[in-house]
XYZ file of C-alpha atoms in Angstrom:
775
model
C -49.090 -6.142 -42.240
C -45.791 -7.912 -41.713
C -45.254 -11.636 -42.222
C -42.932 -13.514 -39.881
C -41.774 -16.941 -41.042
C -40.441 -18.855 -38.020
C -38.248 -21.834 -38.803
C -35.501 -23.706 -36.971
C -33.947 -24.350 -40.406
C -33.074 -22.214 -43.435
C -31.161 -24.343 -45.945
C -29.852 -21.443 -48.031
C -26.890 -22.960 -49.890
C -24.698 -20.394 -51.637
C -25.663 -16.754 -52.057
C -23.365 -15.090 -54.621
C -24.858 -16.304 -57.894
C -28.424 -16.103 -56.618
C -27.901 -12.463 -55.630
C -26.416 -11.546 -59.010
C -29.373 -13.156 -60.794
C -32.017 -11.487 -58.625
C -30.361 -8.076 -59.025
C -29.923 -8.562 -62.777
C -26.143 -8.218 -62.482
C -24.882 -11.620 -63.550
C -23.590 -10.704 -67.002
C -21.979 -7.474 -65.782
C -20.244 -9.296 -62.920
C -19.078 -12.159 -65.161
C -17.578 -9.628 -67.551
C -15.916 -7.564 -64.807
C -14.391 -10.636 -63.163
C -13.205 -11.898 -66.568
C -11.511 -8.514 -67.156
C -9.621 -9.097 -63.898
C -8.300 -12.360 -65.329
C -10.463 -14.476 -63.023
C -13.065 -17.147 -63.705
C -16.472 -16.475 -62.148
C -17.312 -20.174 -61.907
C -14.133 -20.865 -59.928
C -14.999 -17.973 -57.652
C -18.514 -19.317 -57.080
C -17.129 -22.748 -56.149
C -15.135 -21.219 -53.274
C -18.235 -20.073 -51.400
C -19.337 -22.326 -48.532
C -22.926 -23.559 -48.480
C -24.967 -22.104 -45.636
C -26.129 -25.575 -44.594
C -28.501 -24.490 -41.846
C -31.037 -27.201 -42.610
C -31.466 -30.957 -43.015
C -33.507 -31.271 -46.177
C -36.978 -30.432 -47.439
C -38.261 -28.341 -44.532
C -35.210 -26.068 -44.410
C -34.906 -25.724 -48.190
C -38.622 -24.880 -48.441
C -38.054 -22.021 -45.982
C -35.245 -20.731 -48.228
C -37.411 -20.919 -51.388
C -40.220 -19.147 -49.518
C -37.942 -16.241 -48.561
C -37.034 -15.805 -52.240
C -40.704 -15.829 -53.275
C -41.873 -13.491 -50.512
C -39.294 -10.900 -51.580
C -40.109 -11.405 -55.275
C -43.818 -10.883 -54.545
C -43.106 -7.684 -52.632
C -44.409 -8.969 -49.286
C -43.077 -7.323 -46.121
C -41.746 -10.589 -44.739
C -39.004 -11.636 -42.341
C -37.420 -15.052 -41.900
C -36.438 -15.766 -38.282
C -34.191 -18.634 -37.203
C -30.903 -19.580 -35.538
C -27.421 -18.725 -36.758
C -25.903 -22.159 -36.167
C -22.137 -22.012 -35.896
C -22.049 -25.532 -37.349
C -24.624 -26.482 -39.977
C -25.547 -29.929 -41.284
C -22.430 -32.148 -40.998
C -20.154 -32.770 -43.961
C -20.486 -36.381 -45.043
C -17.363 -38.331 -45.954
C -17.610 -41.880 -47.285
C -14.776 -44.027 -45.906
C -14.673 -47.683 -46.954
C -18.357 -47.349 -47.883
C -19.436 -46.030 -44.473
C -20.742 -42.546 -43.693
C -18.422 -40.550 -41.465
C -19.518 -37.156 -40.125
C -17.309 -34.080 -40.063
C -18.180 -30.751 -38.466
C -19.317 -28.115 -40.943
C -17.273 -25.113 -39.848
C -18.959 -22.947 -42.472
C -18.094 -19.657 -40.748
C -14.339 -20.216 -40.503
C -13.610 -17.672 -43.258
C -16.423 -15.370 -42.135
C -19.745 -14.782 -43.880
C -19.780 -11.707 -46.134
C -23.576 -11.739 -46.501
C -24.486 -11.169 -42.851
C -24.394 -8.083 -40.666
C -24.358 -8.378 -36.875
C -26.902 -6.066 -35.204
C -25.746 -5.796 -31.567
C -28.035 -2.775 -31.088
C -30.988 -5.187 -31.247
C -29.562 -7.749 -28.814
C -32.238 -9.172 -26.482
C -32.369 -11.208 -23.256
C -33.842 -14.734 -23.227
C -34.723 -16.393 -19.908
C -34.481 -20.029 -18.791
C -35.108 -22.052 -15.601
C -36.130 -20.092 -12.476
C -39.516 -20.296 -10.757
C -42.920 -18.637 -10.837
C -44.298 -16.380 -8.111
C -48.040 -15.693 -8.025
C -49.410 -12.570 -6.363
C -52.445 -10.305 -6.601
C -50.820 -8.492 -9.521
C -50.373 -11.737 -11.483
C -47.632 -14.264 -12.215
C -43.934 -13.400 -12.201
C -41.179 -15.580 -13.643
C -38.122 -14.955 -11.449
C -34.609 -16.231 -10.603
C -34.014 -17.065 -14.242
C -30.761 -17.582 -16.116
C -30.318 -15.083 -18.928
C -28.826 -15.717 -22.348
C -28.472 -12.892 -24.858
C -29.788 -13.256 -28.396
C -27.586 -11.381 -30.868
C -29.218 -10.925 -34.285
C -27.407 -11.293 -37.612
C -29.215 -9.960 -40.691
C -28.878 -11.397 -44.184
C -30.476 -9.547 -47.111
C -32.984 -11.488 -49.230
C -33.360 -9.802 -52.641
C -36.489 -10.277 -54.718
C -36.169 -10.991 -58.432
C -35.600 -7.780 -60.405
C -37.965 -5.670 -58.264
C -35.489 -3.772 -56.039
C -37.144 -5.278 -52.969
C -34.834 -6.616 -50.282
C -36.255 -8.450 -47.274
C -34.372 -9.674 -44.220
C -33.539 -13.046 -42.749
C -32.657 -12.490 -39.097
C -30.785 -15.318 -37.375
C -30.129 -15.314 -33.632
C -26.770 -16.179 -32.076
C -26.472 -16.984 -28.358
C -24.150 -14.913 -26.167
C -23.482 -15.130 -22.435
C -24.152 -11.890 -20.524
C -21.114 -10.344 -18.844
C -22.374 -11.147 -15.364
C -22.917 -14.785 -16.335
C -22.141 -17.011 -13.350
C -20.980 -14.107 -11.230
C -21.655 -16.297 -8.191
C -18.510 -18.211 -9.135
C -16.494 -14.990 -9.024
C -17.340 -14.680 -5.341
C -15.707 -18.042 -4.759
C -12.761 -16.717 -6.724
C -12.975 -19.262 -9.545
C -12.693 -16.642 -12.251
C -11.306 -19.011 -14.896
C -14.192 -21.458 -14.477
C -16.704 -18.617 -14.631
C -15.328 -17.462 -17.985
C -15.255 -21.039 -19.318
C -18.855 -21.558 -18.216
C -19.956 -18.866 -20.678
C -19.829 -21.683 -23.229
C -22.891 -23.267 -21.619
C -24.996 -20.297 -22.704
C -23.363 -19.957 -26.088
C -23.824 -23.657 -26.916
C -27.476 -22.915 -27.693
C -26.652 -21.710 -31.207
C -23.624 -23.960 -31.705
C -24.974 -26.759 -33.899
C -27.959 -27.827 -35.999
C -29.582 -31.093 -34.881
C -29.051 -33.411 -37.875
C -32.411 -35.194 -37.728
C -34.912 -35.253 -40.545
C -38.385 -36.622 -39.796
C -37.272 -37.767 -36.357
C -37.873 -36.175 -32.953
C -35.011 -36.140 -30.458
C -36.166 -34.857 -27.070
C -32.931 -33.311 -25.832
C -32.828 -30.360 -23.418
C -30.453 -28.401 -25.670
C -32.893 -28.775 -28.574
C -35.775 -27.409 -26.482
C -33.511 -24.508 -25.500
C -32.898 -23.790 -29.186
C -36.620 -23.862 -29.904
C -37.455 -21.451 -27.105
C -34.423 -19.253 -27.807
C -35.510 -18.451 -31.378
C -39.103 -17.884 -30.274
C -38.280 -15.571 -27.352
C -35.913 -13.374 -29.374
C -38.289 -13.191 -32.326
C -41.428 -12.282 -30.358
C -39.645 -9.476 -28.515
C -38.532 -8.141 -31.902
C -42.037 -8.414 -33.365
C -43.601 -6.595 -30.427
C -40.952 -3.865 -30.504
C -41.731 -3.290 -34.178
C -45.476 -3.338 -33.546
C -45.214 -0.818 -30.720
C -43.061 1.664 -32.610
C -45.256 4.300 -34.218
C -45.586 4.433 -37.970
C -43.698 7.726 -38.040
C -40.473 5.865 -37.589
C -39.980 6.833 -33.958
C -38.146 4.148 -32.010
C -39.928 4.987 -28.759
C -42.558 2.447 -27.838
C -45.844 4.125 -28.533
C -48.661 1.615 -28.887
C -50.053 -0.146 -25.871
C -53.332 -1.377 -27.350
C -53.082 -4.765 -29.061
C -56.472 -4.959 -30.816
C -54.869 -4.411 -34.229
C -52.056 -6.902 -33.573
C -53.368 -9.712 -35.855
C -53.996 -7.175 -38.629
C -50.364 -6.132 -38.562
C -48.598 -9.342 -37.549
C -48.895 -12.775 -39.173
C -46.666 -15.527 -37.782
C -46.213 -18.773 -39.708
C -44.854 -21.728 -37.717
C -42.765 -23.968 -39.978
C -43.679 -27.285 -38.323
C -43.942 -27.584 -34.516
C -40.324 -26.606 -33.800
C -41.283 -22.981 -32.971
C -44.494 -24.039 -31.174
C -43.362 -22.465 -27.883
C -44.195 -19.151 -29.553
C -47.844 -19.763 -28.623
C -47.399 -19.921 -24.815
C -44.658 -17.261 -25.048
C -46.976 -14.727 -26.731
C -49.615 -15.539 -24.097
C -47.033 -14.957 -21.356
C -46.127 -11.559 -22.809
C -49.781 -10.516 -23.190
C -51.012 -11.793 -19.815
C -48.005 -11.385 -17.481
C -46.275 -8.355 -18.958
C -48.921 -6.398 -20.897
C -51.638 -7.358 -18.380
C -54.285 -8.269 -20.965
C -57.227 -10.403 -19.818
C -56.742 -14.085 -20.721
C -59.616 -14.273 -23.230
C -58.465 -11.168 -25.096
C -54.879 -12.427 -25.187
C -55.959 -15.877 -26.393
C -58.141 -14.425 -29.130
C -55.287 -12.259 -30.455
C -52.807 -15.138 -30.198
C -55.014 -17.491 -32.201
C -55.585 -14.915 -34.921
C -51.840 -14.265 -35.167
C -50.481 -17.806 -35.560
C -50.769 -20.300 -38.397
C -49.166 -23.753 -38.423
C -47.719 -25.816 -41.264
C -47.558 -29.575 -40.708
C -44.691 -31.299 -42.518
C -44.993 -34.976 -41.658
C -47.386 -37.728 -40.628
C -44.693 -40.148 -39.404
C -45.374 -40.736 -35.695
C -41.670 -40.763 -34.753
C -41.333 -37.250 -36.190
C -44.048 -35.595 -34.092
C -42.669 -33.541 -31.198
C -43.771 -34.639 -27.735
C -41.842 -32.870 -24.955
C -41.681 -34.461 -21.483
C -43.625 -32.309 -18.998
C -40.887 -32.417 -16.353
C -38.294 -31.119 -18.846
C -40.534 -28.184 -19.785
C -41.268 -27.559 -16.106
C -37.561 -27.334 -15.312
C -36.615 -25.169 -18.298
C -39.747 -23.021 -18.769
C -41.889 -23.263 -15.623
C -44.236 -20.389 -16.509
C -44.839 -21.756 -19.993
C -45.904 -25.117 -18.578
C -48.509 -23.363 -16.410
C -49.792 -21.487 -19.461
C -49.956 -24.693 -21.541
C -51.936 -26.373 -18.712
C -54.341 -23.435 -18.676
C -54.743 -23.536 -22.471
C -55.385 -27.282 -22.231
C -57.907 -26.966 -19.393
C -59.994 -24.430 -21.329
C -59.665 -26.470 -24.504
C -60.830 -29.676 -22.760
C -63.701 -27.853 -21.023
C -64.864 -26.743 -24.457
C -64.648 -30.295 -25.875
C -66.461 -31.703 -22.833
C -69.296 -29.209 -23.299
C -69.719 -30.377 -26.909
C -69.245 -34.115 -26.261
C -70.353 -34.852 -22.693
C -69.095 -38.192 -21.284
C -66.774 -38.825 -24.260
C -63.690 -39.451 -22.104
C -61.811 -41.118 -24.921
C -62.186 -38.057 -27.126
C -60.818 -35.860 -24.317
C -57.817 -38.163 -24.034
C -57.200 -38.118 -27.793
C -57.512 -34.336 -28.067
C -55.626 -33.301 -24.937
C -52.398 -31.318 -25.308
C -50.984 -33.518 -22.546
C -50.433 -37.216 -23.198
C -50.736 -39.317 -20.059
C -49.493 -42.865 -19.690
C -45.839 -43.512 -18.918
C -43.984 -40.196 -19.092
C -46.363 -37.236 -19.314
C -45.672 -35.375 -22.552
C -46.891 -32.247 -24.314
C -48.103 -32.942 -27.853
C -46.742 -29.922 -29.705
C -48.847 -30.492 -32.825
C -52.009 -30.325 -30.689
C -50.734 -27.093 -29.113
C -50.164 -25.638 -32.598
C -53.617 -26.642 -33.843
C -55.431 -25.226 -30.816
C -53.349 -22.020 -30.827
C -53.586 -21.225 -34.565
C -56.346 -19.951 -36.864
C -55.060 -22.006 -39.827
C -53.407 -25.409 -40.173
C -52.059 -26.602 -43.497
C -50.493 -29.671 -45.037
C -48.030 -29.321 -47.915
C -49.648 -31.355 -50.732
C -53.261 -32.339 -51.508
C -52.898 -35.965 -50.461
C -50.959 -35.017 -47.305
C -53.543 -32.429 -46.233
C -56.262 -35.065 -46.651
C -54.338 -37.525 -44.453
C -53.827 -34.764 -41.870
C -57.595 -34.137 -41.803
C -58.929 -37.675 -41.999
C -56.314 -39.600 -40.005
C -53.653 -37.797 -37.968
C -55.770 -34.925 -36.567
C -59.205 -36.311 -37.375
C -60.849 -35.120 -34.119
C -59.582 -31.558 -34.538
C -60.646 -31.383 -38.191
C -64.117 -32.633 -37.297
C -64.389 -29.860 -34.698
C -63.102 -26.977 -36.879
C -63.053 -28.106 -40.527
C -62.599 -24.512 -41.774
C -59.252 -24.297 -39.977
C -57.613 -27.008 -42.107
C -56.182 -26.115 -45.523
C -53.805 -27.349 -48.186
C -50.863 -25.380 -49.526
C -48.925 -27.510 -52.002
C -45.197 -26.812 -51.740
C -43.218 -25.128 -54.493
C -39.644 -24.278 -55.454
C -38.118 -20.995 -56.572
C -37.535 -20.993 -60.348
C -34.712 -18.467 -59.863
C -32.366 -20.928 -58.159
C -33.837 -24.130 -59.573
C -33.835 -23.101 -63.232
C -32.096 -19.790 -64.029
C -29.152 -20.403 -61.719
C -28.622 -24.144 -62.095
C -29.720 -24.675 -65.702
C -29.018 -21.502 -67.725
C -29.039 -23.423 -71.029
C -32.599 -24.631 -70.509
C -33.769 -21.278 -69.082
C -32.429 -19.515 -72.162
C -34.050 -21.991 -74.550
C -37.443 -21.527 -72.865
C -37.068 -17.719 -72.948
C -36.389 -17.853 -76.698
C -39.704 -19.640 -77.211
C -42.063 -17.907 -74.765
C -40.275 -14.764 -73.547
C -38.650 -14.051 -70.184
C -41.747 -13.276 -68.100
C -42.194 -16.929 -67.093
C -39.480 -16.473 -64.432
C -41.939 -14.446 -62.332
C -45.029 -16.310 -63.548
C -44.133 -19.957 -64.014
C -47.662 -20.847 -65.170
C -46.607 -19.402 -68.556
C -44.666 -22.633 -69.135
C -47.934 -24.074 -70.503
C -47.117 -22.144 -73.716
C -44.447 -24.807 -74.352
C -47.229 -27.262 -75.243
C -47.266 -25.613 -78.678
C -43.733 -26.897 -79.317
C -44.166 -30.536 -78.286
C -44.050 -31.619 -81.945
C -41.489 -29.046 -83.082
C -38.533 -31.175 -84.267
C -36.011 -28.375 -83.857
C -37.173 -27.634 -80.291
C -37.098 -31.348 -79.434
C -33.481 -31.543 -80.656
C -32.514 -28.391 -78.732
C -34.012 -29.669 -75.477
C -32.182 -32.984 -75.914
C -28.957 -31.104 -76.655
C -29.155 -28.991 -73.476
C -29.713 -32.156 -71.415
C -26.770 -33.873 -73.119
C -24.479 -30.886 -72.421
C -25.499 -30.934 -68.744
C -24.813 -34.679 -68.606
C -21.356 -34.344 -70.177
C -20.486 -31.609 -67.703
C -21.687 -33.661 -64.739
C -19.977 -36.826 -66.034
C -16.676 -34.925 -66.050
C -17.348 -33.818 -62.475
C -18.050 -37.430 -61.424
C -14.933 -38.759 -63.142
C -12.829 -36.106 -61.413
C -14.360 -36.766 -57.972
C -14.909 -40.544 -58.067
C -12.383 -41.820 -60.621
C -15.161 -43.791 -62.355
C -15.509 -43.640 -66.134
C -19.063 -42.503 -66.899
C -20.845 -43.114 -70.183
C -22.560 -39.749 -70.847
C -25.054 -41.344 -73.229
C -26.258 -43.744 -70.518
C -29.485 -42.921 -68.684
C -28.725 -40.865 -65.556
C -31.030 -42.462 -62.991
C -30.896 -40.281 -59.864
C -32.148 -40.777 -56.296
C -31.006 -37.907 -54.071
C -32.631 -37.011 -50.742
C -32.154 -37.774 -47.053
C -31.490 -41.472 -46.414
C -34.567 -42.812 -44.625
C -36.393 -46.140 -44.702
C -39.616 -44.472 -45.901
C -37.856 -42.978 -48.942
C -36.950 -46.564 -49.920
C -33.412 -46.250 -51.213
C -33.393 -50.000 -50.460
C -35.913 -50.668 -53.221
C -33.678 -48.816 -55.676
C -30.760 -50.922 -54.433
C -32.699 -54.146 -55.068
C -33.413 -52.934 -58.607
C -29.712 -52.272 -59.192
C -28.902 -55.826 -58.083
C -31.688 -57.148 -60.343
C -30.275 -55.255 -63.357
C -26.801 -56.528 -62.504
C -28.031 -60.125 -62.375
C -29.838 -59.749 -65.696
C -26.691 -58.453 -67.432
C -24.660 -61.356 -66.032
C -27.313 -63.901 -66.977
C -27.370 -62.832 -70.633
C -24.524 -60.431 -71.514
C -25.442 -60.395 -75.215
C -29.010 -59.174 -74.592
C -29.795 -55.526 -75.360
C -29.498 -53.537 -72.155
C -30.145 -49.793 -71.920
C -27.019 -48.453 -70.185
C -27.610 -46.687 -66.861
C -25.633 -44.624 -64.432
C -27.466 -44.917 -61.122
C -26.656 -42.050 -58.771
C -27.802 -42.203 -55.153
C -26.959 -39.516 -52.645
C -28.023 -38.247 -49.258
C -27.094 -38.031 -45.598
C -28.192 -40.331 -42.804
C -28.853 -38.918 -39.337
C -25.719 -39.858 -37.326
C -27.741 -41.933 -34.855
C -29.885 -43.734 -37.452
C -28.310 -47.199 -37.662
C -30.473 -48.575 -40.487
C -29.926 -45.513 -42.699
C -26.167 -45.885 -42.258
C -26.389 -49.585 -43.143
C -28.297 -48.654 -46.313
C -25.461 -46.311 -47.351
C -22.915 -49.058 -46.716
C -24.978 -51.549 -48.734
C -25.299 -49.217 -51.732
C -21.547 -48.639 -51.685
C -20.865 -52.377 -51.380
C -23.113 -53.093 -54.370
C -21.440 -50.289 -56.335
C -18.036 -51.815 -55.581
C -19.079 -55.140 -57.132
C -21.013 -53.729 -60.096
C -18.459 -51.102 -61.109
C -15.595 -53.605 -61.131
C -17.266 -56.456 -62.984
C -15.824 -56.686 -66.534
C -18.964 -58.489 -67.753
C -20.942 -55.368 -66.965
C -18.555 -52.824 -68.467
C -20.207 -49.482 -69.184
C -23.747 -50.889 -69.172
C -24.271 -50.181 -65.481
C -22.459 -47.880 -63.101
C -23.466 -47.063 -59.522
C -22.291 -43.924 -57.738
C -23.002 -42.885 -54.180
C -22.808 -39.069 -54.238
C -20.833 -37.944 -51.214
C -22.021 -34.995 -49.106
C -25.232 -34.214 -50.997
C -26.144 -30.565 -50.338
C -27.759 -27.567 -52.079
C -24.742 -26.693 -54.250
C -24.407 -30.324 -55.373
C -28.141 -30.538 -56.125
C -27.643 -27.578 -58.471
C -25.168 -29.716 -60.441
C -26.887 -33.106 -60.502
C -30.529 -32.099 -61.075
C -30.009 -30.477 -64.529
C -28.116 -33.600 -65.660
C -30.784 -36.107 -64.586
C -32.855 -38.226 -66.982
C -34.866 -40.205 -64.430
C -35.966 -38.866 -61.040
C -36.658 -41.452 -58.299
C -39.599 -40.519 -56.009
C -40.485 -43.927 -54.621
C -41.633 -43.457 -51.007
C -44.397 -45.719 -49.706
C -47.725 -44.061 -50.563
C -48.889 -41.878 -47.671
C -45.465 -41.208 -46.120
C -43.844 -38.324 -48.067
C -45.735 -35.158 -47.115
C -44.890 -33.431 -50.398
C -41.329 -33.637 -51.600
C -39.791 -30.725 -53.478
C -36.905 -32.531 -55.174
C -39.564 -34.107 -57.411
C -40.512 -30.588 -58.607
C -36.911 -29.534 -59.247
C -36.324 -32.558 -61.457
C -39.559 -31.992 -63.374
C -38.675 -28.350 -64.085
C -35.204 -29.374 -65.250
C -36.350 -31.917 -67.820
C -36.144 -35.240 -65.978
C -38.943 -37.819 -66.077
C -40.306 -39.124 -62.779
C -40.634 -42.719 -61.642
C -42.729 -42.610 -58.512
C -45.571 -43.738 -56.319
C -48.822 -41.822 -55.894
C -47.460 -39.970 -52.884
C -46.922 -36.368 -51.875
C -46.789 -33.877 -54.730
C -46.210 -36.698 -57.258
C -50.009 -36.973 -57.300
C -50.390 -33.361 -58.404
C -47.496 -33.627 -60.857
C -49.333 -36.512 -62.522
C -52.517 -34.426 -62.470
C -50.779 -31.473 -64.164
C -48.786 -33.430 -66.771
C -51.143 -36.369 -67.251
C -50.443 -39.668 -65.497
C -49.280 -41.162 -68.808
C -46.341 -38.707 -68.766
C -44.954 -39.999 -65.476
C -43.914 -43.541 -64.591
C -46.354 -44.217 -61.767
C -46.259 -47.620 -60.053
C -47.108 -49.439 -56.895
C -49.618 -49.313 -54.075
C -51.858 -46.324 -53.486
C -52.711 -45.098 -49.983
C -55.844 -47.321 -49.898
C -53.758 -50.376 -50.857
C -51.266 -49.685 -48.078
C -54.103 -49.305 -45.563
C -55.665 -52.542 -46.780
C -52.318 -54.363 -46.549
C -51.895 -53.091 -42.983
C -55.345 -54.425 -42.170
C -54.540 -57.854 -43.594
C -51.025 -57.889 -42.199
C -47.952 -57.427 -44.408
C -46.023 -60.650 -44.924
C -42.695 -60.024 -46.686
C -41.936 -63.744 -46.978
C -44.802 -64.232 -49.481
C -43.182 -61.853 -51.987
C -39.748 -63.382 -51.438
C -41.132 -66.866 -52.142
C -43.076 -65.770 -55.216
C -40.512 -63.571 -57.023
C -37.322 -65.401 -58.120
C -35.402 -62.205 -58.966
C -36.238 -60.668 -55.592
C -35.204 -63.887 -53.862
C -31.888 -63.937 -55.747
C -31.100 -60.309 -54.848
C -31.967 -60.767 -51.183
C -30.007 -64.037 -50.986
C -26.944 -62.287 -52.430
C -27.135 -59.594 -49.737
C -27.735 -62.233 -47.067
C -24.937 -64.595 -48.154
C -22.233 -61.929 -48.265
C -21.936 -61.770 -52.074
C -21.494 -57.991 -51.690
C -19.498 -58.251 -48.447
C -17.193 -61.271 -48.845
C -14.930 -60.180 -45.980
C -17.894 -60.062 -43.598
C -20.732 -62.262 -44.903
C -23.036 -61.302 -42.002
C -22.548 -57.560 -42.477
C -26.061 -56.905 -43.795
C -28.000 -59.257 -41.493
C -29.753 -56.313 -39.838
C -30.956 -55.011 -43.209
C -32.267 -58.411 -44.334
C -33.874 -59.042 -40.958
C -35.603 -55.661 -41.123
C -36.886 -56.315 -44.668
C -38.477 -59.600 -43.577
C -39.734 -58.805 -40.094
C -40.214 -55.079 -39.434
C -40.352 -53.213 -42.710
C -42.995 -50.563 -42.015
C -42.537 -49.287 -45.565
C -43.207 -52.549 -47.427
C -40.323 -52.602 -49.900
C -41.054 -56.145 -51.128
C -44.726 -55.327 -51.761
C -43.819 -52.735 -54.414
C -40.695 -54.444 -55.808
C -42.356 -56.258 -58.714
C -44.338 -53.216 -59.896
C -41.213 -51.077 -59.581
C -39.028 -53.393 -61.693
C -41.728 -53.683 -64.379
C -42.129 -49.923 -64.447
C -38.342 -49.538 -64.810
C -38.518 -51.779 -67.903
C -41.000 -49.327 -69.440
C -38.565 -46.504 -68.623
C -35.726 -48.282 -70.452
C -37.945 -48.993 -73.418
C -38.912 -45.338 -73.803
C -35.315 -44.191 -73.322
C -34.366 -46.104 -76.488
C -36.631 -43.764 -78.448
C -34.898 -40.461 -77.886
C -37.559 -38.395 -79.655
C -40.504 -39.885 -77.742
C -38.586 -39.477 -74.475
C -37.839 -35.808 -75.167
C -41.455 -35.104 -76.134
C -42.502 -36.447 -72.747
C -39.835 -34.239 -71.127
C -41.285 -31.152 -72.842
C -44.785 -32.065 -71.627
C -43.436 -32.286 -68.087
C -41.630 -28.943 -68.224
C -44.771 -27.351 -69.688
C -46.788 -28.704 -66.744
C -44.345 -27.627 -64.015
C -45.764 -24.101 -63.594
C -47.942 -24.979 -60.605
C -44.866 -25.942 -58.587
C -43.389 -22.472 -58.250
C -43.049 -21.303 -54.643
C -44.462 -17.977 -55.934
C -47.820 -19.733 -56.402
C -47.556 -21.341 -52.967
C -46.773 -18.017 -51.262
C -49.625 -16.236 -53.077
C -51.962 -18.857 -51.597
C -50.540 -18.408 -48.074
C -50.817 -14.628 -48.474
C -54.444 -14.671 -49.579
C -55.882 -17.568 -47.560
C -53.876 -17.423 -44.323
C -52.110 -14.062 -43.865
C -54.782 -11.961 -45.608
C -52.355 -9.773 -47.520
C -52.135 -9.096 -51.244
C -48.844 -9.702 -53.053
C -47.641 -6.657 -54.980
C -45.930 -6.612 -58.348
C -44.843 -3.014 -57.854
C -41.220 -2.470 -58.702
C -39.609 -0.176 -56.160
C -37.459 2.459 -57.893
C -33.732 1.708 -57.658
C -31.767 3.539 -54.941
C -29.976 5.738 -57.501
C -33.281 7.196 -58.734
C -34.758 9.950 -56.531
C -38.010 8.729 -54.967
C -40.085 11.774 -55.953
C -38.960 11.450 -59.576
C -40.147 7.868 -59.606
C -43.510 8.851 -58.145
C -44.010 11.559 -60.798
C -43.829 9.014 -63.581
C -46.939 7.482 -65.043
C -46.732 3.774 -65.905
C -45.450 4.430 -69.421
C -42.479 6.327 -68.080
C -43.475 9.876 -69.052
C -43.824 12.636 -66.491
C -47.329 13.040 -65.119
């Protein structure tokens, strides 16, 4: 059985150090490079991030590839080789400015082009029906050229493949123009085809219904399914001739995981191949298709759910629209037979949304066309079942599952925090890297004074190193003994960077009100990118920078409070900031963050969490004990209740003097003296259309932050809580997540077999019994 993980994003970051660690070569390489008179760390800094993702969804795909290889699963990642990844963010005068990420300009040493596997992908055209079935004709062809990147497992000599497709124009592209004699134009027009893989759409949790985006989604699906079927048809004796024509065993040998709805067109595409090309009867084809696909839902925000206009799909993929209509008709007939006369249920469950522009609901297509649907944290999977897809879950409860996200401990501990990794290994051995649940053994050392001091020392060293980095990059003097309070993730209203900003202003006002009062010094670090078209997110970045400008230059404040906006937050920067963090901010409105994975990275690296009961925070609190996190604010039920009553921001503003003062300062231009009205849109939003209820949680948040400061004063108590958190982080390994997918969804068993290294003859390896002696 082969696993195919389909994702429009793979946020890989850098590859060099990760590869050395997984192959067990890091020390040897460091030494060799040192002998050459070079510095390995300088070398590592030269590598460009492969920024082929926006945030959580793309980084999860990258962690999953690492885990699938480490667990010895025969798995492939399939996506697009974007020429330009997520934009580089520059901050100019406090505003975000986007720059193209030309990450391939010096080439990419990790990939290998495979032109021998190039495949045609069709667009546009029309459908002809005849006695022999449907034919999609007069199409425009784009070629999909695969590039393979090796994905090494950790110390098991297994190497899987990530295959990314690049779009190429065929040589006869626009030959019609040659006949007119406009040769130059015909050659220039090749760009139209090749634009498909040019750039990653920079939206996170937001659907943008552009034709080029739909082309990307179908492009990756069409190339991948041809590849999968070629592999399935080839006989097991390694012959490349297509042998198999019977598809009964297809679901036993092929498992396809859809990472959100972006690759949803795979469902009608596989049906098209089975019905139109392989001539299978519809019911047989549908049965195989359903058993093959599984769908992961990543968000419950309505603006993030993909709904493609029917006329766009009809123009671009006319045959697929017919197939989707047929799927829908049979689906609705089935519902009608179970619930006669329930017209409203038919409307709610249809794949096609009527009213205004007719649209295809891609999540509904994924649910109907898959045998398993999962959310990515317990609370999220519950919301998926009881709210977002309630009708579907009522119909097929066994289809809906939870698979709580995880992170790879190779990159997010060994690579980024070697000091801590080493310290843990000294106490409990090195096996925890492949079995993170062993971290529970650290509970024995919670009261060990020496261990407490060593953990604190590692954190302090990481902070000093990061403080030097910040001073070099931002020319701000950082107090390394201050609390590093860090909020890094995409900038989005639901993630509530604004609430953090209000707390900064509140702290600032308190210092100014009574400069002699004891204040626990903080360095507040906020970082993240805003989608280029997301006005409010860009205003939030500007506001944070404006507040930082005032705070950092106020002599009354001195080193008690510093605010830094981290420019161009990305994987390689996360690897620097996370190990240096004391306090991790996970403060989304309850019920909005599907899971989060940054929260897990901070926990594993010895930061304490301040957060709402949302996403995986709930399970982190369950694992570590709620008393070992700083949990505050409304729960999902409270948010629902507040929605029912009607949220009135003014009430909180009138009742809380410190909130009123902070908001008035923003409103009056205290932070933007040159343009007092600069932040009117932000203030107006907070009062009149704040879907995420910042004011409602402000008071609880500020009080909770006071408890954080109080604990931080007691270094020993703080560090003991840190150790309890690290000891409880084992559940959040992506190895655990992938084992659950493998067993519950793909029906394969992970293997801990270590393949013999290439320099050892295979037969010799097979002759050895487990203890290494000849059999």
